[in-house]
mmCIF file of C-alpha atoms and ligand atoms in Angstrom:
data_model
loop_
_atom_site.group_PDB
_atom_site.id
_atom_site.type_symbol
_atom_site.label_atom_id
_atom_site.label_comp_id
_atom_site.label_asym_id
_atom_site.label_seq_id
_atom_site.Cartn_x
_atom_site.Cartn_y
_atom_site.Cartn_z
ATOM 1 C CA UNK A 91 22.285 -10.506 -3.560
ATOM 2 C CA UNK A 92 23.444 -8.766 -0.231
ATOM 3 C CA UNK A 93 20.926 -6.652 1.120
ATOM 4 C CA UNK A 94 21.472 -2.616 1.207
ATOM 5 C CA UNK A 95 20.147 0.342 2.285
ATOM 6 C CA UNK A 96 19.497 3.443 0.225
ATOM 7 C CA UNK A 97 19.131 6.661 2.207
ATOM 8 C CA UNK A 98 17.218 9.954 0.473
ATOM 9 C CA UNK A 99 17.432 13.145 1.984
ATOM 10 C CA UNK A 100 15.919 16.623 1.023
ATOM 11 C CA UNK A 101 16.445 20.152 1.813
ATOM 12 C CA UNK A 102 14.373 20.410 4.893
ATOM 13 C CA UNK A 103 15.789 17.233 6.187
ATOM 14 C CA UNK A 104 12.888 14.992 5.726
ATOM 15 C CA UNK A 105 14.641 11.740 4.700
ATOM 16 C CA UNK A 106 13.543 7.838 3.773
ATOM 17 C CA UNK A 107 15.120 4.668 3.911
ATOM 18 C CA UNK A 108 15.127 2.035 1.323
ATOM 19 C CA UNK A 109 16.049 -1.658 0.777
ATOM 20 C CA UNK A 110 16.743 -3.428 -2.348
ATOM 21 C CA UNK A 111 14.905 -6.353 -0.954
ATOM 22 C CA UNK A 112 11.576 -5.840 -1.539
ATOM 23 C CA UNK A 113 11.837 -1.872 -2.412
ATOM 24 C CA UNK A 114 11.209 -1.819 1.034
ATOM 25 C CA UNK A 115 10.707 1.649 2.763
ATOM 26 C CA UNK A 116 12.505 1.261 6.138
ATOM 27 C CA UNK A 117 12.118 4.681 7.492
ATOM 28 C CA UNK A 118 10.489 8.084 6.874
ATOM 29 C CA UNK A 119 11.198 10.831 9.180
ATOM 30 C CA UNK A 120 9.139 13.944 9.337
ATOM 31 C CA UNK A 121 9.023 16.614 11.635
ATOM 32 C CA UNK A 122 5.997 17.129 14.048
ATOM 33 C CA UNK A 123 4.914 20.896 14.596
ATOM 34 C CA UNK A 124 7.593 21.419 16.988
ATOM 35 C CA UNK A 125 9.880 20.677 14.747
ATOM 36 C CA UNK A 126 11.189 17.341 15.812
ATOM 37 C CA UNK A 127 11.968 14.618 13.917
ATOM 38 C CA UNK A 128 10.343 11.068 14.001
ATOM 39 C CA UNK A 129 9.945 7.862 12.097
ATOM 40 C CA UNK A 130 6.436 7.251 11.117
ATOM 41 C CA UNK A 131 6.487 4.042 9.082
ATOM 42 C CA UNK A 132 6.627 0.486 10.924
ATOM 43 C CA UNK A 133 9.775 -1.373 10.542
ATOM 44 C CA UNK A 134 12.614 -3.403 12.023
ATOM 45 C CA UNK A 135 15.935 -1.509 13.228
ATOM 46 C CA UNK A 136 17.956 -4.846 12.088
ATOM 47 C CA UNK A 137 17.051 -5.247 8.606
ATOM 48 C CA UNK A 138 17.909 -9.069 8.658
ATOM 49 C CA UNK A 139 13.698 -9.197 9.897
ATOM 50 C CA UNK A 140 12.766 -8.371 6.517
ATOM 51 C CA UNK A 141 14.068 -11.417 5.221
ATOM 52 C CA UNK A 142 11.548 -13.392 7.745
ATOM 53 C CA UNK A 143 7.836 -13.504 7.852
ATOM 54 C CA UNK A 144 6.308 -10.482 8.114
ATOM 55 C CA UNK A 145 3.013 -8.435 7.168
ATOM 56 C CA UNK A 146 4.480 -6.313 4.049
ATOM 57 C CA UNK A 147 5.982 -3.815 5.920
ATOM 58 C CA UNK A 148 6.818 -1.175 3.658
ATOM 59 C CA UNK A 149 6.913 -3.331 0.383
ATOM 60 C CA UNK A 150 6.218 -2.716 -3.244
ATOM 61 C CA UNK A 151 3.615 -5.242 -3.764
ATOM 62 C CA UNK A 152 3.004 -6.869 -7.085
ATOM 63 C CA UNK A 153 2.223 -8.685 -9.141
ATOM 64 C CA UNK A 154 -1.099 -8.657 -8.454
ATOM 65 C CA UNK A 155 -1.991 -6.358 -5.118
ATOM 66 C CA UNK A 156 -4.229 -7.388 -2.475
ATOM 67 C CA UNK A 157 -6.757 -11.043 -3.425
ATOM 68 C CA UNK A 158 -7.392 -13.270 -6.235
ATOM 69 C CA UNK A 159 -10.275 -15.494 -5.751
ATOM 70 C CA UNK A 160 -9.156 -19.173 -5.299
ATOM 71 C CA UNK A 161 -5.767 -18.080 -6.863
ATOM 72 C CA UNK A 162 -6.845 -18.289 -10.332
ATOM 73 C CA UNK A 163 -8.106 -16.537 -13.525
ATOM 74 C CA UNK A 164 -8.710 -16.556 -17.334
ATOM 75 C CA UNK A 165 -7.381 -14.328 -19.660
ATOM 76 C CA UNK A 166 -7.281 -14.712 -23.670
ATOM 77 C CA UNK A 167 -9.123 -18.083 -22.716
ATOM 78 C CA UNK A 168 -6.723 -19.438 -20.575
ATOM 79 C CA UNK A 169 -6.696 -20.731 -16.955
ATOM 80 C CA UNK A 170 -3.896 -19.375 -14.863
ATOM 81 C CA UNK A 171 -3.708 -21.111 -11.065
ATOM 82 C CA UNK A 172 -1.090 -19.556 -8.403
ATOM 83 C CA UNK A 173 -0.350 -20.177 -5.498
ATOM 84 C CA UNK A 174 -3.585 -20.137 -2.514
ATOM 85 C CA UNK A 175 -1.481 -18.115 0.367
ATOM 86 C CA UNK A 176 -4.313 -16.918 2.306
ATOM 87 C CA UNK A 177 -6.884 -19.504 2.636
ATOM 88 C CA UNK A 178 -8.184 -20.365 -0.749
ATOM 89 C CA UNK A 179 -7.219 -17.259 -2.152
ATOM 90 C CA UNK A 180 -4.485 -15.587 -3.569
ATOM 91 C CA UNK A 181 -2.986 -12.387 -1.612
ATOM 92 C CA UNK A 182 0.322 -10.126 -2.561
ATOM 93 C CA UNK A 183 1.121 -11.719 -5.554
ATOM 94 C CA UNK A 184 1.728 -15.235 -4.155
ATOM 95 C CA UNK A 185 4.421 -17.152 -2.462
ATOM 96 C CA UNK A 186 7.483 -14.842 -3.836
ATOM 97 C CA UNK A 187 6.106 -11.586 -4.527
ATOM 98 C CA UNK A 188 7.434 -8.089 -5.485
ATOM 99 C CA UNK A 189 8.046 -7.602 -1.814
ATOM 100 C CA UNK A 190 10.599 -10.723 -1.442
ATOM 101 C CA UNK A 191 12.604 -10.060 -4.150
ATOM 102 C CA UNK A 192 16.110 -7.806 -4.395
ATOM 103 C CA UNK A 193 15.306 -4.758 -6.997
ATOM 104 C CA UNK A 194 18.694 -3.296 -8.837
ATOM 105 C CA UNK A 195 18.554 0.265 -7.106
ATOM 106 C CA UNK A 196 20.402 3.128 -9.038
ATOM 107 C CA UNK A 197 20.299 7.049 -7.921
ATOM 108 C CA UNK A 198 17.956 9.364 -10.638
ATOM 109 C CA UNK A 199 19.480 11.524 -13.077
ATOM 110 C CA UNK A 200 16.840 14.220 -12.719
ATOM 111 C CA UNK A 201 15.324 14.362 -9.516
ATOM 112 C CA UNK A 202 15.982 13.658 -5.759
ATOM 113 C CA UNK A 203 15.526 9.914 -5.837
ATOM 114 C CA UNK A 204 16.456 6.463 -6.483
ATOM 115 C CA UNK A 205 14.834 3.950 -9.073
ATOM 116 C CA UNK A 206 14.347 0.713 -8.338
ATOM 117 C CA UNK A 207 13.831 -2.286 -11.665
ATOM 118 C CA UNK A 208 12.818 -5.974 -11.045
ATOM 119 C CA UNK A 209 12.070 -8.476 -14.208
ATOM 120 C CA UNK A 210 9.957 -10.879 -12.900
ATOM 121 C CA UNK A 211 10.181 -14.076 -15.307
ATOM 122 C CA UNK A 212 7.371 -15.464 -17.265
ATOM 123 C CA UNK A 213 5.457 -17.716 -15.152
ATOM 124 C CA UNK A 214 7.193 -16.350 -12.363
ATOM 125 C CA UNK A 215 4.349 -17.071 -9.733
ATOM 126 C CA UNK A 216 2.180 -18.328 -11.935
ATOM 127 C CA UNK A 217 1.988 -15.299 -13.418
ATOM 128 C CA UNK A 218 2.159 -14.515 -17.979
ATOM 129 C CA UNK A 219 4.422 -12.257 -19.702
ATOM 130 C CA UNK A 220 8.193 -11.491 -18.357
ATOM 131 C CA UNK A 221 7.205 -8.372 -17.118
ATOM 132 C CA UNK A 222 9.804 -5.794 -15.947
ATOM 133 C CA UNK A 223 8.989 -3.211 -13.492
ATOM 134 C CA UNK A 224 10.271 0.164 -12.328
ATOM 135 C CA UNK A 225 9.413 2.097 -9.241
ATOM 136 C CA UNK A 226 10.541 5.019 -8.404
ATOM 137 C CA UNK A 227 10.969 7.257 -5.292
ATOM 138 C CA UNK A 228 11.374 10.494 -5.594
ATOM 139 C CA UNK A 229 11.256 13.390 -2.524
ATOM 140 C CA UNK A 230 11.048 16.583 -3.318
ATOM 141 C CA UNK A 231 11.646 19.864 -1.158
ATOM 142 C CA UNK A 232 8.187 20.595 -0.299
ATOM 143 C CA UNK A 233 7.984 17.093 1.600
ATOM 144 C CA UNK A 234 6.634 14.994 -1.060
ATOM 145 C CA UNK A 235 7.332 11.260 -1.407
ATOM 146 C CA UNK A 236 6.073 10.238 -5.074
ATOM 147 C CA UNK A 237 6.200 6.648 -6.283
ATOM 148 C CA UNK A 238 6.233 6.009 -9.696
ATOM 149 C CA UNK A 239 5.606 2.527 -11.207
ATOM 150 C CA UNK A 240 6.146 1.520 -14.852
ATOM 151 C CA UNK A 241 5.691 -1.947 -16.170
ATOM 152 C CA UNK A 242 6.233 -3.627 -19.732
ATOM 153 C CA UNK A 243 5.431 -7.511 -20.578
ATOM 154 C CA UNK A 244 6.042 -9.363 -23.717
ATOM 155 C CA UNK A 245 2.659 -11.538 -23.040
ATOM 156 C CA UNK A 246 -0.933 -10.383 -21.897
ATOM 157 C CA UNK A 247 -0.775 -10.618 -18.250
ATOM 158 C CA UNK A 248 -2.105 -8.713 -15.517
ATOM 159 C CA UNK A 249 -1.009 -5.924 -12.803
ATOM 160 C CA UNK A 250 -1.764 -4.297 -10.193
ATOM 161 C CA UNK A 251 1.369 -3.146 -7.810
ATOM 162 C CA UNK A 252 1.123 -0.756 -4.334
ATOM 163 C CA UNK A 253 3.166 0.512 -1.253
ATOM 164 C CA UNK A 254 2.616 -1.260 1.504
ATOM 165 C CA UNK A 255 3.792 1.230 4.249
ATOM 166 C CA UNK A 256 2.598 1.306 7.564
ATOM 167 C CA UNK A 257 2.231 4.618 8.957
ATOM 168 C CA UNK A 258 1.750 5.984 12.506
ATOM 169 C CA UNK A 259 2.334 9.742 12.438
ATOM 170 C CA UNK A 260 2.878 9.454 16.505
ATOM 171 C CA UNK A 261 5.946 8.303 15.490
ATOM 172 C CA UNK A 262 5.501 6.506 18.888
ATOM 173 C CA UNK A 263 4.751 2.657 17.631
ATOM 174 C CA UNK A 264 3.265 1.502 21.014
ATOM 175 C CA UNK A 265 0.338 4.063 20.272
ATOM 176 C CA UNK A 266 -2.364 2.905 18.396
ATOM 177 C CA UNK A 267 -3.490 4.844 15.122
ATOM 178 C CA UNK A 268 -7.171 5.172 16.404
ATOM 179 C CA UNK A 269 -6.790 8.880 17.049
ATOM 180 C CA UNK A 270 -5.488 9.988 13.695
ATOM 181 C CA UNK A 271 -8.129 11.551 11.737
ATOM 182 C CA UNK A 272 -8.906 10.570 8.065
ATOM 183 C CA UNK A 273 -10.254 11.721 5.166
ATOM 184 C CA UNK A 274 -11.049 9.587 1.600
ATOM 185 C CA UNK A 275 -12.372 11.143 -1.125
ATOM 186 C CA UNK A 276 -14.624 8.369 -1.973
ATOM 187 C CA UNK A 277 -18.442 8.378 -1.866
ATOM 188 C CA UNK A 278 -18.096 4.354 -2.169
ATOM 189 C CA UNK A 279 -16.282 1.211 -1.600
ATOM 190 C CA UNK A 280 -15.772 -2.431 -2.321
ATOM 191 C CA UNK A 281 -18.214 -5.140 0.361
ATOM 192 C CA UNK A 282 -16.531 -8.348 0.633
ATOM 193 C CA UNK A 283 -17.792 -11.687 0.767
ATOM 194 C CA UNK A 284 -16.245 -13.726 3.724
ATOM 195 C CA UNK A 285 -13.315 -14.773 2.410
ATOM 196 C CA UNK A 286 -12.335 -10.765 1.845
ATOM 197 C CA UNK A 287 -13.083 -10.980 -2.176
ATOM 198 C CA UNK A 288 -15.387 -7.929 -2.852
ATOM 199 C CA UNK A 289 -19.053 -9.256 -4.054
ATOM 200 C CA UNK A 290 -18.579 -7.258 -6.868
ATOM 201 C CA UNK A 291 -21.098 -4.779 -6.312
ATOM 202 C CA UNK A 292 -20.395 -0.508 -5.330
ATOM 203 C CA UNK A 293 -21.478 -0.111 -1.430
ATOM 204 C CA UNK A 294 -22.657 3.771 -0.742
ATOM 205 C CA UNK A 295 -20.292 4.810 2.420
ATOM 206 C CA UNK A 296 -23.321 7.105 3.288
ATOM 207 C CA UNK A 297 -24.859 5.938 7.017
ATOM 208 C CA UNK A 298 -22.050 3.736 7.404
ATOM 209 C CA UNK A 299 -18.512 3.351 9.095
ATOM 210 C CA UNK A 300 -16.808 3.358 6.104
ATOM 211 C CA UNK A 301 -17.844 7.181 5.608
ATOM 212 C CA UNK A 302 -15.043 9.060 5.880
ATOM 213 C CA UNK A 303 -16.021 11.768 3.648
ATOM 214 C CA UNK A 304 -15.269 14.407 6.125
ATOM 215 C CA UNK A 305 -12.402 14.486 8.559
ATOM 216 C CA UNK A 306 -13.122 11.626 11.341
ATOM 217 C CA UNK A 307 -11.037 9.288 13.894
ATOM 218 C CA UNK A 308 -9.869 5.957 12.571
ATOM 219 C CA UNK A 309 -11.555 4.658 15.911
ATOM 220 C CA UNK A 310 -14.724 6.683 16.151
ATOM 221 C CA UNK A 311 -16.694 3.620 14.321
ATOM 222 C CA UNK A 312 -14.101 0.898 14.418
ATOM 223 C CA UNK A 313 -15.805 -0.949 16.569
ATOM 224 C CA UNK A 314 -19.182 -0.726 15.115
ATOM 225 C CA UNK A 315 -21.747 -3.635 15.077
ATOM 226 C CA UNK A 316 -21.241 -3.872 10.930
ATOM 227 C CA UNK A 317 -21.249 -7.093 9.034
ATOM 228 C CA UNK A 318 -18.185 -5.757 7.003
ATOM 229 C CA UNK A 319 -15.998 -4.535 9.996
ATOM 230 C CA UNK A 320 -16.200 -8.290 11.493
ATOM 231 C CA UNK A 321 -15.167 -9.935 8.166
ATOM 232 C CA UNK A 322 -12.294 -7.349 7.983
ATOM 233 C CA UNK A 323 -11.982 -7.361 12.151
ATOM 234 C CA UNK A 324 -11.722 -3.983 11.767
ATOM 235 C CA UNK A 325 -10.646 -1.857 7.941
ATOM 236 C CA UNK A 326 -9.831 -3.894 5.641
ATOM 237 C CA UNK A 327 -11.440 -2.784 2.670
ATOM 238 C CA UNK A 328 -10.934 -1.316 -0.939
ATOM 239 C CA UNK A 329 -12.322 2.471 -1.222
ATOM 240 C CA UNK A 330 -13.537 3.708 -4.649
ATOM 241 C CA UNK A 331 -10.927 6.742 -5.328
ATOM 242 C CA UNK A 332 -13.878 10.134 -6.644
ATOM 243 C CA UNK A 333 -11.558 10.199 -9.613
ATOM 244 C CA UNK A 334 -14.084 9.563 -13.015
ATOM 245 C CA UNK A 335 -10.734 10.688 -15.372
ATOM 246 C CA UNK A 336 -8.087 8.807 -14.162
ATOM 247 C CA UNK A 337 -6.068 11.970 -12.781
ATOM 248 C CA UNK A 338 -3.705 12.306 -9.778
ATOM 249 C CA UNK A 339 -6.433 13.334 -7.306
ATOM 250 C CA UNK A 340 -6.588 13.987 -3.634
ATOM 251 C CA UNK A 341 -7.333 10.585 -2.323
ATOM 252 C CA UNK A 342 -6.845 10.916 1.781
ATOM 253 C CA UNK A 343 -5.805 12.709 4.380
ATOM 254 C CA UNK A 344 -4.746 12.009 7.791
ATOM 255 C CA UNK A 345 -4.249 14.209 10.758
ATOM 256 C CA UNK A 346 -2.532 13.569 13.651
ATOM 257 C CA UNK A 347 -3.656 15.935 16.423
ATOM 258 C CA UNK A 348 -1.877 15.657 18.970
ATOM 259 C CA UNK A 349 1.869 16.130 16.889
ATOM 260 C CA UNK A 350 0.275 17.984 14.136
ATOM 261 C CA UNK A 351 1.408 15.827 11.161
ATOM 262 C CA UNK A 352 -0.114 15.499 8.177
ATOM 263 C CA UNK A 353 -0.111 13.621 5.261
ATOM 264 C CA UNK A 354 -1.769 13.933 1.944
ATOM 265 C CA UNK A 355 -2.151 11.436 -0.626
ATOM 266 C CA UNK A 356 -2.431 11.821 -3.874
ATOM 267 C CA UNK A 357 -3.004 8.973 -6.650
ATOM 268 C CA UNK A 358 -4.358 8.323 -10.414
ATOM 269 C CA UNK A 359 -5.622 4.947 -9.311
ATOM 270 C CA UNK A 360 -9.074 3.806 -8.485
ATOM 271 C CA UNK A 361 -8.765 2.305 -5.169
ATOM 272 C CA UNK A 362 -7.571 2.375 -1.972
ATOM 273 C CA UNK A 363 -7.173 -0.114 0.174
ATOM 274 C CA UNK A 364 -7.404 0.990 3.902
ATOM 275 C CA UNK A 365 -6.010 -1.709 6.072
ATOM 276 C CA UNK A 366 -5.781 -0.672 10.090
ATOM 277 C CA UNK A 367 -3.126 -3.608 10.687
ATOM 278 C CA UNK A 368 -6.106 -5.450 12.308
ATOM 279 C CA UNK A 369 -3.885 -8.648 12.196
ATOM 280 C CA UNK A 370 -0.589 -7.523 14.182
ATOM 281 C CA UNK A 371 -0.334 -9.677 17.120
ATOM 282 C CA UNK A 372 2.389 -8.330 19.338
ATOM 283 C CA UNK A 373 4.838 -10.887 18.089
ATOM 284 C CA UNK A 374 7.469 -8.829 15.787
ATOM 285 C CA UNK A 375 10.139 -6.781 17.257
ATOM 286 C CA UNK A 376 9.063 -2.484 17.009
ATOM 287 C CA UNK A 377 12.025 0.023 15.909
ATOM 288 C CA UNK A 378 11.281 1.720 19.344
ATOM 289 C CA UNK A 379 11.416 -1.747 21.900
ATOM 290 C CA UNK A 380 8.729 -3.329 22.335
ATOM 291 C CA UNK A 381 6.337 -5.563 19.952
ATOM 292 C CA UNK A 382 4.038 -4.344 17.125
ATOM 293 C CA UNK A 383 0.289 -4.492 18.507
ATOM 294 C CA UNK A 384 -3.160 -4.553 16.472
ATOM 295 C CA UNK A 385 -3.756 -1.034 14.981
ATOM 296 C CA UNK A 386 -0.623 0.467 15.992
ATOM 297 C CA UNK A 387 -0.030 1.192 11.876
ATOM 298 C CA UNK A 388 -2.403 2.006 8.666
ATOM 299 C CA UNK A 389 -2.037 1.363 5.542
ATOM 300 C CA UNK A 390 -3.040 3.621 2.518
ATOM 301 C CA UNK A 391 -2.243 1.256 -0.067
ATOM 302 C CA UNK A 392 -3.765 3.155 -3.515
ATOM 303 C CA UNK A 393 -4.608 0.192 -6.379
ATOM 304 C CA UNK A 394 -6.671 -1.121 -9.148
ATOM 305 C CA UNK A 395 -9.246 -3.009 -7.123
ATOM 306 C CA UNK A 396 -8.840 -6.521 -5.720
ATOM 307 C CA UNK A 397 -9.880 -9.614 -7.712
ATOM 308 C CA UNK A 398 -10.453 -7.200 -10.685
ATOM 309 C CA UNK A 399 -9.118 -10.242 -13.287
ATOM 310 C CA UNK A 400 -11.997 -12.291 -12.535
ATOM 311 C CA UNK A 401 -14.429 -9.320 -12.028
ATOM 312 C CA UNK A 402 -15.601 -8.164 -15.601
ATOM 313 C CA UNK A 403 -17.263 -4.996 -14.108
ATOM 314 C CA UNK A 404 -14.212 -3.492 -12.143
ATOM 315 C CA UNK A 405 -11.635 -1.323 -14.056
ATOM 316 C CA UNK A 406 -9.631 -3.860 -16.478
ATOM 317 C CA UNK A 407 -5.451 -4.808 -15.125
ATOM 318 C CA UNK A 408 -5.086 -6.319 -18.020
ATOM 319 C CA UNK A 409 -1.392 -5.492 -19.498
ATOM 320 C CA UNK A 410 -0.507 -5.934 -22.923
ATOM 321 C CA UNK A 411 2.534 -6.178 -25.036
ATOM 322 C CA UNK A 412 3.483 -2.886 -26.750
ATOM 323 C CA UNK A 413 1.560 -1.059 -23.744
ATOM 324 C CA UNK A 414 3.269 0.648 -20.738
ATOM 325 C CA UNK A 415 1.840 0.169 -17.195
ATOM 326 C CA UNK A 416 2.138 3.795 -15.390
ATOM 327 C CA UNK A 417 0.874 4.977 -12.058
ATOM 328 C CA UNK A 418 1.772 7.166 -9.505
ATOM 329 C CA UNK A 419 1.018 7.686 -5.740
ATOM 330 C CA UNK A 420 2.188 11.049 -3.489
ATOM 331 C CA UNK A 421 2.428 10.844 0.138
ATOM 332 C CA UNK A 422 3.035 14.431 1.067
ATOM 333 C CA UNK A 423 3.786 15.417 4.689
ATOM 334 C CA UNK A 424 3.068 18.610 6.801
ATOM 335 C CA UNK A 425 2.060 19.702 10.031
ATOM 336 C CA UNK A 426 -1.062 21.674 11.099
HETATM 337 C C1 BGC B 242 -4.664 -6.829 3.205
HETATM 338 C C2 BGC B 242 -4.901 -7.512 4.533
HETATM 339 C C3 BGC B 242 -3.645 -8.226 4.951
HETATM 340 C C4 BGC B 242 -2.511 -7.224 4.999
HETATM 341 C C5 BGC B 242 -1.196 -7.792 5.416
HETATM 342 C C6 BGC B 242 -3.514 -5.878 3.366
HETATM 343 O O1 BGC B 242 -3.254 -5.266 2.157
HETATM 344 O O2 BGC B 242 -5.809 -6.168 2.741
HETATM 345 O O3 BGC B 242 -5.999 -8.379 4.474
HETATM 346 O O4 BGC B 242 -3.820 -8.853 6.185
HETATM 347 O O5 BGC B 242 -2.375 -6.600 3.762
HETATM 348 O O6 BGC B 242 -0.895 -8.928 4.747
#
């Protein structure tokens, strides 16, 4: 399939790029409190990069979001094994994720937006069910990006599908993101073991660096002497989303003093996954010249939580035939 580019615009003149391949977001521009425009997701100008190694930039992940221990699980009593792409485990949905593939893209009937369907094929992966997937992206005039995901499978199977966008709201990609301030509404999150599969257990944030229950700098306690920021080298961790009835809450917010821009976002799921791009290495191309550097992007990626098939105690992804998989995520911009 030959790779495209799908531009949405709305009223104010925010607008977003998207690629079939991948449901990749390419671009978001937003203005800063003067007014100006600016991209503020990471990316390549020559979209031919996407089709080359690279960290997610912008993807719909899926099948399964973020680890599976050891790349396998049970479900109904059997063993499933996939692919081990990140040491022993699983990550991303294996070798040819939701992120790799081209997505049919046609324009929405009702609303400012595009929709995006993949069928991924039973055992596709290693993965049950033929499952096919929706996502769409919808802005609306008061600056709002929503994502909505559907997904139907004709086996038992399991899901668990994000937006793997990497923001800087500098819109200047050679800054790091260490001065934007965040907020989660979450009074806990998800320890990992070494290999970066949560232990299972709810951590308080309370005392820690991974309190961000009031309005702080992504670097204030980055570099903290914690046993959890050096297995992560930095945030890589699942929050647990304040949200006890499965609503579209306020999950974050993030400031960016210095141009004013602000973005909100809003989610019915139970995690989020703050990752501070701890791993970019100054080897892929910016948008703006240059190379991509460690913590010069966040992501926000809102999820069920990671390894959840082979953790009883963590909210089921288990998808059956005759249900419908539905979530939705808002990124909504502003300035202060
Ligand atoms: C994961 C990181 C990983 C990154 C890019 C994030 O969602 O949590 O561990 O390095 O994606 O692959």
């Amino acid at each position: 399939m030959k790779l495209d580019v799908h531009k949405i615009q709305n009223k104010n003149g925010l607008s977003i790029e998207v690629l079939n391949l991948g449901g990749i977001i390419r671009s978001i521009k937003t203005p800063d409190r003067k007014g100006v425009f600016e991209d503020v997701v990471l990316g390549f100008q020559d979209p031919k990069h996407y089709l080359e190694e690279h960290p997610y930039f912008g993807a719909i992940v899926g099948r399964f979001a973020n680890r599976i221990a050891h790349g396998t699980f049970t479900l109904e009593g059997k063993e499933y094994s996939l692919a081990q792409n990140n040491g022993t485990n699983q990550l991303h949905g294996g070798l040819l994720g939701f992120d790799k593939v081209f997505w049919e893209v046609k324009p929405l009937e009702n609303e400012n937006g595009i929709q995006l369907s993949y069928t991924s094929k039973d055992g596709e992966e290693g993965y049950p069910g033929n499952l096919s997937v929706t996502v769409d992206y919808v802005l609306t005039d008061d600056n709002t990006l929503k994502v909505k995901y559907q997904a139907q499978t004709d086996k038992t199977t399991v899901i668990n599908l994000t937006q793997h966008s990497y923001f800087n709201l500098s819109g200047d990609f050679s800054k790091q993101i260490l001065d934007h301030e965040l907020l989660l509404n979450a009074d806990q999150y998800l320890p990992l073991d070494n290999t970066q599969i949560p232990k299972g257990n709810y951590q308080s944030v309370v005392d820690t660096p991974f309190d961000f229950s009031t309005l702080k700098t992504i670097g204030r306690d980055i570099e903290a002497k914690n046993e959890q920021l050096k297995i992560g080298n930095g945030y890589d961790h699942c929050w647990v989303i304040n949200n006890p009835n499965n609503e579209i809450v306020k999950a974050a917010e993030v400031y960016h003093p210095e141009s004013g821009r602000t973005m909100d976002v809003y989610t019915d799921q139970p995690g989020m996954q703050l990752y501070t791009a701890n791993f970019l290495d100054n080897t892929l191309p910016s948008k703006t010249g240059g190379t991509y550097g460690p913590r010069t992007g966040f992501c926000v990626e809102t999820q069920y939580f990671p390894n959840a098939p082979n953790e009883p105690s963590f909210p089921t992804t288990i998808l059956k035939p005759g249900e419908t998989f539905t979530s939705e995520t808002w990124f909504q911009f502003s300035v202060k």
